[in-house]
């Protein structure tokens, strides 16, 4: 196996900083200042890699938490839809049809009440209620 050629990196140091490096070299038991500098660089690079790992772990935990929250919202939405579906079925089962002679008038009053209902729903919605209201009114006009 061929020995790889070592690269030389030259760094200019202030005299006081150089004295600190030489003192740390002696105190740390390094053979020379170059060995101390190589060790410091390796520790710095290893610390940065562990920082990246920690950031990845925080990101994964955040995504996991968001996934659980979205799942909870989805379940709540499904429960609300099932509730409204059951309520409408009960209402349609229990409410009597209007007499034939008053049918057109009842349909007209029902449409007015339905429009008021949609406006009330839109006003009660949090967030982007204007877009939701427009969508509800669009659906109401189609029916």
mmCIF file of N, CA and C in Angstrom:
data_model
loop_
_atom_site.group_PDB
_atom_site.id
_atom_site.type_symbol
_atom_site.label_atom_id
_atom_site.label_comp_id
_atom_site.label_asym_id
_atom_site.label_seq_id
_atom_site.Cartn_x
_atom_site.Cartn_y
_atom_site.Cartn_z
ATOM 1 N N UNK A 1 0.849 -1.159 0.000
ATOM 2 C CA UNK A 1 0.000 0.000 0.000
ATOM 3 C C UNK A 1 0.904 1.234 0.000
ATOM 4 N N UNK A 2 0.668 2.127 -0.931
ATOM 5 C CA UNK A 2 1.490 3.328 -1.050
ATOM 6 C C UNK A 2 1.079 4.341 0.006
ATOM 7 N N UNK A 3 2.069 5.006 0.558
ATOM 8 C CA UNK A 3 1.806 6.014 1.579
ATOM 9 C C UNK A 3 1.324 7.284 0.892
ATOM 10 N N UNK A 4 0.231 7.864 1.406
ATOM 11 C CA UNK A 4 -0.304 9.087 0.815
ATOM 12 C C UNK A 4 0.583 10.264 1.183
ATOM 13 N N UNK A 5 0.704 11.165 0.250
ATOM 14 C CA UNK A 5 1.515 12.351 0.474
ATOM 15 C C UNK A 5 0.750 13.313 1.384
ATOM 16 N N UNK A 6 1.416 13.798 2.419
ATOM 17 C CA UNK A 6 0.794 14.729 3.353
ATOM 18 C C UNK A 6 0.762 16.128 2.754
ATOM 19 N N UNK A 7 -0.275 16.853 3.040
ATOM 20 C CA UNK A 7 -0.423 18.232 2.572
ATOM 21 C C UNK A 7 0.087 19.177 3.656
ATOM 22 N N UNK A 8 0.696 20.236 3.238
ATOM 23 C CA UNK A 8 1.191 21.244 4.171
ATOM 24 C C UNK A 8 0.279 22.455 4.096
ATOM 25 N N UNK A 9 -0.171 22.913 5.267
ATOM 26 C CA UNK A 9 -0.996 24.118 5.368
ATOM 27 C C UNK A 9 -0.215 25.128 6.205
ATOM 28 N N UNK A 10 0.047 26.263 5.666
ATOM 29 C CA UNK A 10 0.780 27.295 6.400
ATOM 30 C C UNK A 10 -0.210 28.276 7.014
ATOM 31 N N UNK A 11 0.011 28.593 8.277
ATOM 32 C CA UNK A 11 -0.864 29.515 8.988
ATOM 33 C C UNK A 11 0.014 30.566 9.663
ATOM 34 N N UNK A 12 -0.325 31.815 9.487
ATOM 35 C CA UNK A 12 0.419 32.899 10.144
ATOM 36 C C UNK A 12 -0.220 33.159 11.507
ATOM 37 N N UNK A 13 0.641 33.210 12.520
ATOM 38 C CA UNK A 13 0.156 33.390 13.886
ATOM 39 C C UNK A 13 0.811 34.607 14.522
ATOM 40 N N UNK A 14 0.051 35.295 15.336
ATOM 41 C CA UNK A 14 0.598 36.402 16.127
ATOM 42 C C UNK A 14 1.549 35.800 17.166
ATOM 43 N N UNK A 15 2.563 36.528 17.574
ATOM 44 C CA UNK A 15 3.532 35.978 18.541
ATOM 45 C C UNK A 15 2.876 35.505 19.844
ATOM 46 N N UNK A 16 1.930 36.273 20.377
ATOM 47 C CA UNK A 16 1.266 35.881 21.625
ATOM 48 C C UNK A 16 0.461 34.600 21.434
ATOM 49 N N UNK A 17 -0.235 34.489 20.303
ATOM 50 C CA UNK A 17 -1.030 33.287 20.011
ATOM 51 C C UNK A 17 -0.110 32.081 19.849
ATOM 52 N N UNK A 18 1.048 32.274 19.221
ATOM 53 C CA UNK A 18 2.014 31.193 19.035
ATOM 54 C C UNK A 18 2.526 30.715 20.396
ATOM 55 N N UNK A 19 2.773 31.642 21.338
ATOM 56 C CA UNK A 19 3.223 31.258 22.682
ATOM 57 C C UNK A 19 2.152 30.428 23.387
ATOM 58 N N UNK A 20 0.900 30.808 23.219
ATOM 59 C CA UNK A 20 -0.193 30.034 23.831
ATOM 60 C C UNK A 20 -0.247 28.620 23.259
ATOM 61 N N UNK A 21 -0.029 28.490 21.947
ATOM 62 C CA UNK A 21 -0.033 27.160 21.312
ATOM 63 C C UNK A 21 1.119 26.323 21.848
ATOM 64 N N UNK A 22 2.305 26.909 21.969
ATOM 65 C CA UNK A 22 3.461 26.160 22.478
ATOM 66 C C UNK A 22 3.238 25.744 23.932
ATOM 67 N N UNK A 23 2.643 26.622 24.739
ATOM 68 C CA UNK A 23 2.353 26.293 26.133
ATOM 69 C C UNK A 23 1.344 25.149 26.195
ATOM 70 N N UNK A 24 0.277 25.212 25.383
ATOM 71 C CA UNK A 24 -0.736 24.154 25.367
ATOM 72 C C UNK A 24 -0.145 22.849 24.851
ATOM 73 N N UNK A 25 0.820 22.933 23.949
ATOM 74 C CA UNK A 25 1.475 21.730 23.425
ATOM 75 C C UNK A 25 2.210 21.012 24.547
ATOM 76 N N UNK A 26 2.968 21.768 25.355
ATOM 77 C CA UNK A 26 3.717 21.167 26.472
ATOM 78 C C UNK A 26 2.758 20.611 27.525
ATOM 79 N N UNK A 27 1.730 21.389 27.868
ATOM 80 C CA UNK A 27 0.798 20.965 28.917
ATOM 81 C C UNK A 27 -0.056 19.781 28.474
ATOM 82 N N UNK A 28 -0.364 19.707 27.188
ATOM 83 C CA UNK A 28 -1.206 18.627 26.681
ATOM 84 C C UNK A 28 -0.443 17.365 26.346
ATOM 85 N N UNK A 29 0.894 17.401 26.420
ATOM 86 C CA UNK A 29 1.699 16.220 26.147
ATOM 87 C C UNK A 29 1.854 15.915 24.668
ATOM 88 N N UNK A 30 1.674 16.900 23.818
ATOM 89 C CA UNK A 30 1.854 16.696 22.382
ATOM 90 C C UNK A 30 3.335 16.765 22.044
ATOM 91 N N UNK A 31 3.739 16.057 20.988
ATOM 92 C CA UNK A 31 5.154 16.014 20.609
ATOM 93 C C UNK A 31 5.640 17.336 20.027
ATOM 94 N N UNK A 32 4.758 18.061 19.361
ATOM 95 C CA UNK A 32 5.130 19.355 18.777
ATOM 96 C C UNK A 32 3.861 20.171 18.526
ATOM 97 N N UNK A 33 4.000 21.461 18.211
ATOM 98 C CA UNK A 33 2.818 22.286 17.963
ATOM 99 C C UNK A 33 1.951 21.787 16.805
ATOM 100 N N UNK A 34 2.551 21.190 15.797
ATOM 101 C CA UNK A 34 1.757 20.665 14.672
ATOM 102 C C UNK A 34 0.811 19.563 15.137
ATOM 103 N N UNK A 35 1.290 18.693 16.032
ATOM 104 C CA UNK A 35 0.433 17.625 16.555
ATOM 105 C C UNK A 35 -0.724 18.219 17.358
ATOM 106 N N UNK A 36 -0.437 19.269 18.141
ATOM 107 C CA UNK A 36 -1.494 19.937 18.902
ATOM 108 C C UNK A 36 -2.531 20.546 17.959
ATOM 109 N N UNK A 37 -2.072 21.223 16.917
ATOM 110 C CA UNK A 37 -2.986 21.868 15.960
ATOM 111 C C UNK A 37 -3.822 20.825 15.232
ATOM 112 N N UNK A 38 -3.183 19.695 14.827
ATOM 113 C CA UNK A 38 -3.956 18.625 14.172
ATOM 114 C C UNK A 38 -5.034 18.081 15.112
ATOM 115 N N UNK A 39 -4.683 17.881 16.381
ATOM 116 C CA UNK A 39 -5.659 17.395 17.363
ATOM 117 C C UNK A 39 -6.809 18.377 17.556
ATOM 118 N N UNK A 40 -6.471 19.673 17.615
ATOM 119 C CA UNK A 40 -7.520 20.691 17.781
ATOM 120 C C UNK A 40 -8.455 20.709 16.577
ATOM 121 N N UNK A 41 -7.893 20.562 15.390
ATOM 122 C CA UNK A 41 -8.720 20.543 14.171
ATOM 123 C C UNK A 41 -9.628 19.318 14.172
ATOM 124 N N UNK A 42 -9.078 18.158 14.560
ATOM 125 C CA UNK A 42 -9.894 16.935 14.595
ATOM 126 C C UNK A 42 -11.040 17.066 15.603
ATOM 127 N N UNK A 43 -10.753 17.640 16.782
ATOM 128 C CA UNK A 43 -11.812 17.832 17.782
ATOM 129 C C UNK A 43 -12.890 18.783 17.262
ATOM 130 N N UNK A 44 -12.470 19.842 16.587
ATOM 131 C CA UNK A 44 -13.429 20.810 16.036
ATOM 132 C C UNK A 44 -14.313 20.154 14.982
ATOM 133 N N UNK A 45 -13.694 19.384 14.093
ATOM 134 C CA UNK A 45 -14.485 18.727 13.043
ATOM 135 C C UNK A 45 -15.430 17.686 13.630
ATOM 136 N N UNK A 46 -14.984 16.949 14.626
ATOM 137 C CA UNK A 46 -15.851 15.952 15.260
ATOM 138 C C UNK A 46 -17.009 16.640 15.975
ATOM 139 N N UNK A 47 -16.752 17.790 16.589
ATOM 140 C CA UNK A 47 -17.811 18.535 17.267
ATOM 141 C C UNK A 47 -18.849 19.038 16.302
ATOM 142 N N UNK A 48 -18.421 19.478 15.142
ATOM 143 C CA UNK A 48 -19.376 19.963 14.140
ATOM 144 C C UNK A 48 -20.223 18.825 13.602
ATOM 145 N N UNK A 49 -19.612 17.660 13.411
ATOM 146 C CA UNK A 49 -20.389 16.520 12.923
ATOM 147 C C UNK A 49 -21.445 16.119 13.941
ATOM 148 N N UNK A 50 -21.093 16.151 15.233
ATOM 149 C CA UNK A 50 -22.088 15.798 16.246
ATOM 150 C C UNK A 50 -23.179 16.864 16.306
ATOM 151 N N UNK A 51 -22.829 18.119 15.992
ATOM 152 C CA UNK A 51 -23.835 19.176 15.921
ATOM 153 C C UNK A 51 -24.820 18.933 14.802
ATOM 154 N N UNK A 52 -24.319 18.434 13.676
ATOM 155 C CA UNK A 52 -25.198 18.107 12.551
ATOM 156 C C UNK A 52 -26.117 16.956 12.937
ATOM 157 N N UNK A 53 -25.567 15.962 13.630
ATOM 158 C CA UNK A 53 -26.396 14.840 14.077
ATOM 159 C C UNK A 53 -27.489 15.312 15.029
ATOM 160 N N UNK A 54 -27.141 16.225 15.926
ATOM 161 C CA UNK A 54 -28.138 16.748 16.866
ATOM 162 C C UNK A 54 -29.223 17.520 16.124
ATOM 163 N N UNK A 55 -28.826 18.281 15.111
ATOM 164 C CA UNK A 55 -29.817 19.028 14.322
ATOM 165 C C UNK A 55 -30.739 18.066 13.582
ATOM 166 N N UNK A 56 -30.171 16.981 13.050
ATOM 167 C CA UNK A 56 -30.995 15.981 12.366
ATOM 168 C C UNK A 56 -31.985 15.348 13.337
ATOM 169 N N UNK A 57 -31.538 15.061 14.552
ATOM 170 C CA UNK A 57 -32.429 14.460 15.548
ATOM 171 C C UNK A 57 -33.556 15.420 15.922
ATOM 172 N N UNK A 58 -33.231 16.718 16.089
ATOM 173 C CA UNK A 58 -34.271 17.697 16.410
ATOM 174 C C UNK A 58 -35.271 17.812 15.269
ATOM 175 N N UNK A 59 -34.768 17.805 14.036
ATOM 176 C CA UNK A 59 -35.648 17.898 12.876
ATOM 177 C C UNK A 59 -36.553 16.670 12.784
ATOM 178 N N UNK A 60 -35.986 15.491 13.005
ATOM 179 C CA UNK A 60 -36.790 14.266 12.965
ATOM 180 C C UNK A 60 -37.858 14.284 14.061
ATOM 181 N N UNK A 61 -37.502 14.771 15.253
ATOM 182 C CA UNK A 61 -38.478 14.848 16.345
ATOM 183 C C UNK A 61 -39.591 15.834 16.005
ATOM 184 N N UNK A 62 -39.225 16.953 15.382
ATOM 185 C CA UNK A 62 -40.245 17.939 14.994
ATOM 186 C C UNK A 62 -41.190 17.359 13.953
ATOM 187 N N UNK A 63 -40.636 16.658 12.965
ATOM 188 C CA UNK A 63 -41.481 16.052 11.932
ATOM 189 C C UNK A 63 -42.395 14.989 12.529
ATOM 190 N N UNK A 64 -41.873 14.227 13.476
ATOM 191 C CA UNK A 64 -42.684 13.200 14.130
ATOM 192 C C UNK A 64 -43.831 13.840 14.917
ATOM 193 N N UNK A 65 -43.536 14.930 15.635
ATOM 194 C CA UNK A 65 -44.569 15.635 16.396
ATOM 195 C C UNK A 65 -45.632 16.208 15.465
ATOM 196 N N UNK A 66 -45.194 16.814 14.355
ATOM 197 C CA UNK A 66 -46.154 17.364 13.390
ATOM 198 C C UNK A 66 -47.015 16.262 12.782
ATOM 199 N N UNK A 67 -46.415 15.121 12.525
ATOM 200 C CA UNK A 67 -47.170 13.995 11.974
ATOM 201 C C UNK A 67 -48.266 13.555 12.941
ATOM 202 N N UNK A 68 -47.936 13.486 14.237
ATOM 203 C CA UNK A 68 -48.949 13.109 15.236
ATOM 204 C C UNK A 68 -50.052 14.156 15.314
ATOM 205 N N UNK A 69 -49.682 15.434 15.250
ATOM 206 C CA UNK A 69 -50.692 16.492 15.303
ATOM 207 C C UNK A 69 -51.611 16.442 14.088
ATOM 208 N N UNK A 70 -51.053 16.219 12.915
ATOM 209 C CA UNK A 70 -51.870 16.130 11.694
ATOM 210 C C UNK A 70 -52.805 14.931 11.777
ATOM 211 N N UNK A 71 -52.296 13.820 12.299
ATOM 212 C CA UNK A 71 -53.137 12.632 12.457
ATOM 213 C C UNK A 71 -54.301 12.932 13.398
ATOM 214 N N UNK A 72 -54.036 13.674 14.485
ATOM 215 C CA UNK A 72 -55.099 14.048 15.420
ATOM 216 C C UNK A 72 -56.136 14.953 14.779
ATOM 217 N N UNK A 73 -55.679 15.916 13.976
ATOM 218 C CA UNK A 73 -56.615 16.804 13.270
ATOM 219 C C UNK A 73 -57.461 16.000 12.292
ATOM 220 N N UNK A 74 -56.826 15.056 11.603
ATOM 221 C CA UNK A 74 -57.559 14.224 10.639
ATOM 222 C C UNK A 74 -58.638 13.408 11.352
ATOM 223 N N UNK A 75 -58.290 12.822 12.492
ATOM 224 C CA UNK A 75 -59.282 12.041 13.238
ATOM 225 C C UNK A 75 -60.420 12.931 13.730
ATOM 226 N N UNK A 76 -60.086 14.133 14.195
ATOM 227 C CA UNK A 76 -61.124 15.069 14.628
ATOM 228 C C UNK A 76 -62.042 15.461 13.491
ATOM 229 N N UNK A 77 -61.464 15.670 12.320
ATOM 230 C CA UNK A 77 -62.265 16.036 11.151
ATOM 231 C C UNK A 77 -63.189 14.880 10.756
ATOM 232 N N UNK A 78 -62.675 13.653 10.791
ATOM 233 C CA UNK A 78 -63.512 12.502 10.459
ATOM 234 C C UNK A 78 -64.651 12.349 11.466
ATOM 235 N N UNK A 79 -64.361 12.573 12.752
ATOM 236 C CA UNK A 79 -65.407 12.472 13.775
ATOM 237 C C UNK A 79 -66.463 13.551 13.566
ATOM 238 N N UNK A 80 -66.031 14.756 13.243
ATOM 239 C CA UNK A 80 -66.976 15.844 13.002
ATOM 240 C C UNK A 80 -67.844 15.553 11.781
ATOM 241 N N UNK A 81 -67.239 15.026 10.720
ATOM 242 C CA UNK A 81 -68.008 14.679 9.527
ATOM 243 C C UNK A 81 -69.044 13.606 9.853
ATOM 244 N N UNK A 82 -68.649 12.584 10.622
ATOM 245 C CA UNK A 82 -69.592 11.525 11.000
ATOM 246 C C UNK A 82 -70.730 12.094 11.846
ATOM 247 N N UNK A 83 -70.417 13.037 12.739
ATOM 248 C CA UNK A 83 -71.443 13.670 13.563
ATOM 249 C C UNK A 83 -72.437 14.442 12.701
ATOM 250 N N UNK A 84 -71.933 15.262 11.791
ATOM 251 C CA UNK A 84 -72.817 16.049 10.919
ATOM 252 C C UNK A 84 -73.656 15.120 10.046
ATOM 253 N N UNK A 85 -73.058 14.047 9.544
ATOM 254 C CA UNK A 85 -73.790 13.091 8.716
ATOM 255 C C UNK A 85 -74.943 12.478 9.504
ATOM 256 N N UNK A 86 -74.676 12.049 10.738
ATOM 257 C CA UNK A 86 -75.737 11.469 11.572
ATOM 258 C C UNK A 86 -76.812 12.496 11.898
ATOM 259 N N UNK A 87 -76.410 13.728 12.172
ATOM 260 C CA UNK A 87 -77.363 14.787 12.476
ATOM 261 C C UNK A 87 -78.282 15.061 11.285
ATOM 262 N N UNK A 88 -77.712 15.141 10.090
ATOM 263 C CA UNK A 88 -78.519 15.395 8.889
ATOM 264 C C UNK A 88 -79.472 14.236 8.628
ATOM 265 N N UNK A 89 -78.999 12.998 8.790
ATOM 266 C CA UNK A 89 -79.874 11.840 8.575
ATOM 267 C C UNK A 89 -81.044 11.863 9.557
ATOM 268 N N UNK A 90 -80.766 12.195 10.819
ATOM 269 C CA UNK A 90 -81.829 12.275 11.821
ATOM 270 C C UNK A 90 -82.810 13.383 11.480
ATOM 271 N N UNK A 91 -82.285 14.542 11.111
ATOM 272 C CA UNK A 91 -83.134 15.678 10.764
ATOM 273 C C UNK A 91 -84.019 15.351 9.560
ATOM 274 N N UNK A 92 -83.435 14.755 8.531
ATOM 275 C CA UNK A 92 -84.215 14.436 7.334
ATOM 276 C C UNK A 92 -85.250 13.345 7.598
ATOM 277 N N UNK A 93 -84.961 12.476 8.543
ATOM 278 C CA UNK A 93 -85.913 11.427 8.884
ATOM 279 C C UNK A 93 -87.091 11.985 9.678
ATOM 280 N N UNK A 94 -86.843 12.940 10.555
ATOM 281 C CA UNK A 94 -87.872 13.426 11.471
ATOM 282 C C UNK A 94 -88.679 14.607 10.948
ATOM 283 N N UNK A 95 -88.169 15.365 10.002
ATOM 284 C CA UNK A 95 -88.886 16.542 9.503
ATOM 285 C C UNK A 95 -89.849 16.107 8.403
ATOM 286 N N UNK A 96 -91.102 16.549 8.555
ATOM 287 C CA UNK A 96 -92.134 16.166 7.579
ATOM 288 C C UNK A 96 -92.012 17.022 6.319
ATOM 289 N N UNK A 97 -92.426 16.449 5.197
ATOM 290 C CA UNK A 97 -92.456 17.187 3.930
ATOM 291 C C UNK A 97 -93.566 18.233 3.998
ATOM 292 N N UNK A 98 -93.372 19.388 3.373
ATOM 293 C CA UNK A 98 -94.444 20.392 3.364
ATOM 294 C C UNK A 98 -95.594 19.929 2.459
ATOM 295 N N UNK A 99 -96.789 20.452 2.695
ATOM 296 C CA UNK A 99 -97.921 20.082 1.831
ATOM 297 C C UNK A 99 -97.645 20.520 0.389
ATOM 298 N N UNK A 100 -98.291 19.867 -0.566
ATOM 299 C CA UNK A 100 -98.041 20.135 -1.988
ATOM 300 C C UNK A 100 -98.321 21.588 -2.367
ATOM 301 N N UNK A 101 -99.375 22.155 -1.827
ATOM 302 C CA UNK A 101 -99.729 23.523 -2.220
ATOM 303 C C UNK A 101 -98.732 24.554 -1.677
ATOM 304 N N UNK A 102 -97.999 24.231 -0.599
ATOM 305 C CA UNK A 102 -97.033 25.172 -0.021
ATOM 306 C C UNK A 102 -95.587 24.777 -0.331
ATOM 307 N N UNK A 103 -95.389 23.810 -1.212
ATOM 308 C CA UNK A 103 -94.051 23.281 -1.491
ATOM 309 C C UNK A 103 -93.112 24.346 -2.054
ATOM 310 N N UNK A 104 -93.557 25.083 -3.075
ATOM 311 C CA UNK A 104 -92.691 26.092 -3.695
ATOM 312 C C UNK A 104 -92.298 27.181 -2.695
ATOM 313 N N UNK A 105 -93.273 27.593 -1.891
ATOM 314 C CA UNK A 105 -92.994 28.618 -0.890
ATOM 315 C C UNK A 105 -92.013 28.088 0.168
ATOM 316 N N UNK A 106 -92.162 26.829 0.575
ATOM 317 C CA UNK A 106 -91.267 26.226 1.567
ATOM 318 C C UNK A 106 -89.851 26.097 1.013
ATOM 319 N N UNK A 107 -89.736 25.746 -0.269
ATOM 320 C CA UNK A 107 -88.411 25.638 -0.897
ATOM 321 C C UNK A 107 -87.736 27.007 -0.943
ATOM 322 N N UNK A 108 -88.487 28.049 -1.291
ATOM 323 C CA UNK A 108 -87.922 29.405 -1.345
ATOM 324 C C UNK A 108 -87.454 29.850 0.040
ATOM 325 N N UNK A 109 -88.274 29.619 1.073
ATOM 326 C CA UNK A 109 -87.864 29.990 2.432
ATOM 327 C C UNK A 109 -86.669 29.156 2.887
ATOM 328 N N UNK A 110 -86.645 27.895 2.481
ATOM 329 C CA UNK A 110 -85.513 27.029 2.835
ATOM 330 C C UNK A 110 -84.207 27.531 2.227
ATOM 331 N N UNK A 111 -84.275 28.014 0.973
ATOM 332 C CA UNK A 111 -83.064 28.551 0.336
ATOM 333 C C UNK A 111 -82.570 29.802 1.048
ATOM 334 N N UNK A 112 -83.501 30.658 1.474
ATOM 335 C CA UNK A 112 -83.110 31.867 2.220
ATOM 336 C C UNK A 112 -82.459 31.476 3.544
ATOM 337 N N UNK A 113 -83.073 30.528 4.257
ATOM 338 C CA UNK A 113 -82.493 30.078 5.528
ATOM 339 C C UNK A 113 -81.131 29.424 5.311
ATOM 340 N N UNK A 114 -81.003 28.680 4.207
ATOM 341 C CA UNK A 114 -79.728 28.023 3.898
ATOM 342 C C UNK A 114 -78.639 29.065 3.630
ATOM 343 N N UNK A 115 -78.964 30.123 2.901
ATOM 344 C CA UNK A 115 -77.989 31.192 2.652
ATOM 345 C C UNK A 115 -77.561 31.851 3.965
ATOM 346 N N UNK A 116 -78.519 32.097 4.867
ATOM 347 C CA UNK A 116 -78.174 32.669 6.175
ATOM 348 C C UNK A 116 -77.287 31.709 6.965
ATOM 349 N N UNK A 117 -77.597 30.424 6.873
ATOM 350 C CA UNK A 117 -76.799 29.406 7.555
ATOM 351 C C UNK A 117 -75.360 29.418 7.044
ATOM 352 N N UNK A 118 -75.191 29.472 5.714
ATOM 353 C CA UNK A 118 -73.837 29.487 5.151
ATOM 354 C C UNK A 118 -73.062 30.724 5.599
ATOM 355 N N UNK A 119 -73.721 31.869 5.633
ATOM 356 C CA UNK A 119 -73.053 33.090 6.096
ATOM 357 C C UNK A 119 -72.658 32.962 7.560
ATOM 358 N N UNK A 120 -73.507 32.359 8.357
ATOM 359 C CA UNK A 120 -73.199 32.151 9.770
ATOM 360 C C UNK A 120 -72.011 31.206 9.933
ATOM 361 N N UNK A 121 -71.972 30.155 9.137
ATOM 362 C CA UNK A 121 -70.847 29.215 9.186
ATOM 363 C C UNK A 121 -69.558 29.923 8.795
ATOM 364 N N UNK A 122 -69.604 30.697 7.713
ATOM 365 C CA UNK A 122 -68.412 31.423 7.269
ATOM 366 C C UNK A 122 -67.921 32.410 8.308
ATOM 367 N N UNK A 123 -68.847 33.084 8.994
ATOM 368 C CA UNK A 123 -68.458 34.054 10.022
ATOM 369 C C UNK A 123 -67.850 33.359 11.237
ATOM 370 N N UNK A 124 -68.277 32.147 11.501
ATOM 371 C CA UNK A 124 -67.774 31.425 12.661
ATOM 372 C C UNK A 124 -66.465 30.702 12.428
ATOM 373 N N UNK A 125 -66.022 30.630 11.193
ATOM 374 C CA UNK A 125 -64.783 29.916 10.895
ATOM 375 C C UNK A 125 -63.585 30.787 11.224
ATOM 376 N N UNK A 126 -62.554 30.166 11.789
ATOM 377 C CA UNK A 126 -61.307 30.885 12.085
ATOM 378 C C UNK A 126 -60.378 30.762 10.887
ATOM 379 N N UNK A 127 -59.498 31.709 10.731
ATOM 380 C CA UNK A 127 -58.516 31.645 9.654
ATOM 381 C C UNK A 127 -59.020 32.301 8.400
ATOM 382 N N UNK A 128 -58.830 31.634 7.276
ATOM 383 C CA UNK A 128 -59.171 32.198 5.974
ATOM 384 C C UNK A 128 -60.642 31.953 5.682
ATOM 385 N N UNK A 129 -61.506 32.651 6.415
ATOM 386 C CA UNK A 129 -62.941 32.404 6.296
ATOM 387 C C UNK A 129 -63.520 32.942 5.002
ATOM 388 N N UNK A 130 -62.900 33.959 4.411
ATOM 389 C CA UNK A 130 -63.470 34.500 3.171
ATOM 390 C C UNK A 130 -63.376 33.479 2.040
ATOM 391 N N UNK A 131 -62.259 32.770 1.942
ATOM 392 C CA UNK A 131 -62.125 31.741 0.906
ATOM 393 C C UNK A 131 -63.074 30.577 1.182
ATOM 394 N N UNK A 132 -63.188 30.194 2.450
ATOM 395 C CA UNK A 132 -64.101 29.107 2.807
ATOM 396 C C UNK A 132 -65.538 29.511 2.532
ATOM 397 N N UNK A 133 -65.863 30.758 2.838
ATOM 398 C CA UNK A 133 -67.220 31.255 2.596
ATOM 399 C C UNK A 133 -67.537 31.257 1.109
ATOM 400 N N UNK A 134 -66.590 31.706 0.294
ATOM 401 C CA UNK A 134 -66.802 31.713 -1.155
ATOM 402 C C UNK A 134 -67.043 30.299 -1.670
ATOM 403 N N UNK A 135 -66.293 29.343 -1.147
ATOM 404 C CA UNK A 135 -66.475 27.950 -1.562
ATOM 405 C C UNK A 135 -67.849 27.433 -1.140
ATOM 406 N N UNK A 136 -68.284 27.761 0.083
ATOM 407 C CA UNK A 136 -69.603 27.321 0.539
ATOM 408 C C UNK A 136 -70.716 27.935 -0.301
ATOM 409 N N UNK A 137 -70.609 29.231 -0.595
ATOM 410 C CA UNK A 137 -71.635 29.886 -1.411
ATOM 411 C C UNK A 137 -71.669 29.312 -2.822
ATOM 412 N N UNK A 138 -70.496 28.992 -3.357
ATOM 413 C CA UNK A 138 -70.422 28.392 -4.696
ATOM 414 C C UNK A 138 -71.146 27.045 -4.713
ATOM 415 N N UNK A 139 -70.923 26.253 -3.664
ATOM 416 C CA UNK A 139 -71.599 24.956 -3.580
ATOM 417 C C UNK A 139 -73.102 25.134 -3.415
ATOM 418 N N UNK A 140 -73.497 26.152 -2.636
ATOM 419 C CA UNK A 140 -74.918 26.406 -2.413
ATOM 420 C C UNK A 140 -75.631 26.821 -3.683
ATOM 421 N N UNK A 141 -74.963 27.588 -4.540
ATOM 422 C CA UNK A 141 -75.576 28.027 -5.795
ATOM 423 C C UNK A 141 -75.719 26.873 -6.783
ATOM 424 N N UNK A 142 -74.812 25.888 -6.703
ATOM 425 C CA UNK A 142 -74.881 24.740 -7.611
ATOM 426 C C UNK A 142 -76.071 23.853 -7.282
ATOM 427 N N UNK A 143 -76.465 23.815 -6.014
ATOM 428 C CA UNK A 143 -77.568 22.926 -5.589
ATOM 429 C C UNK A 143 -78.891 23.545 -5.785
#
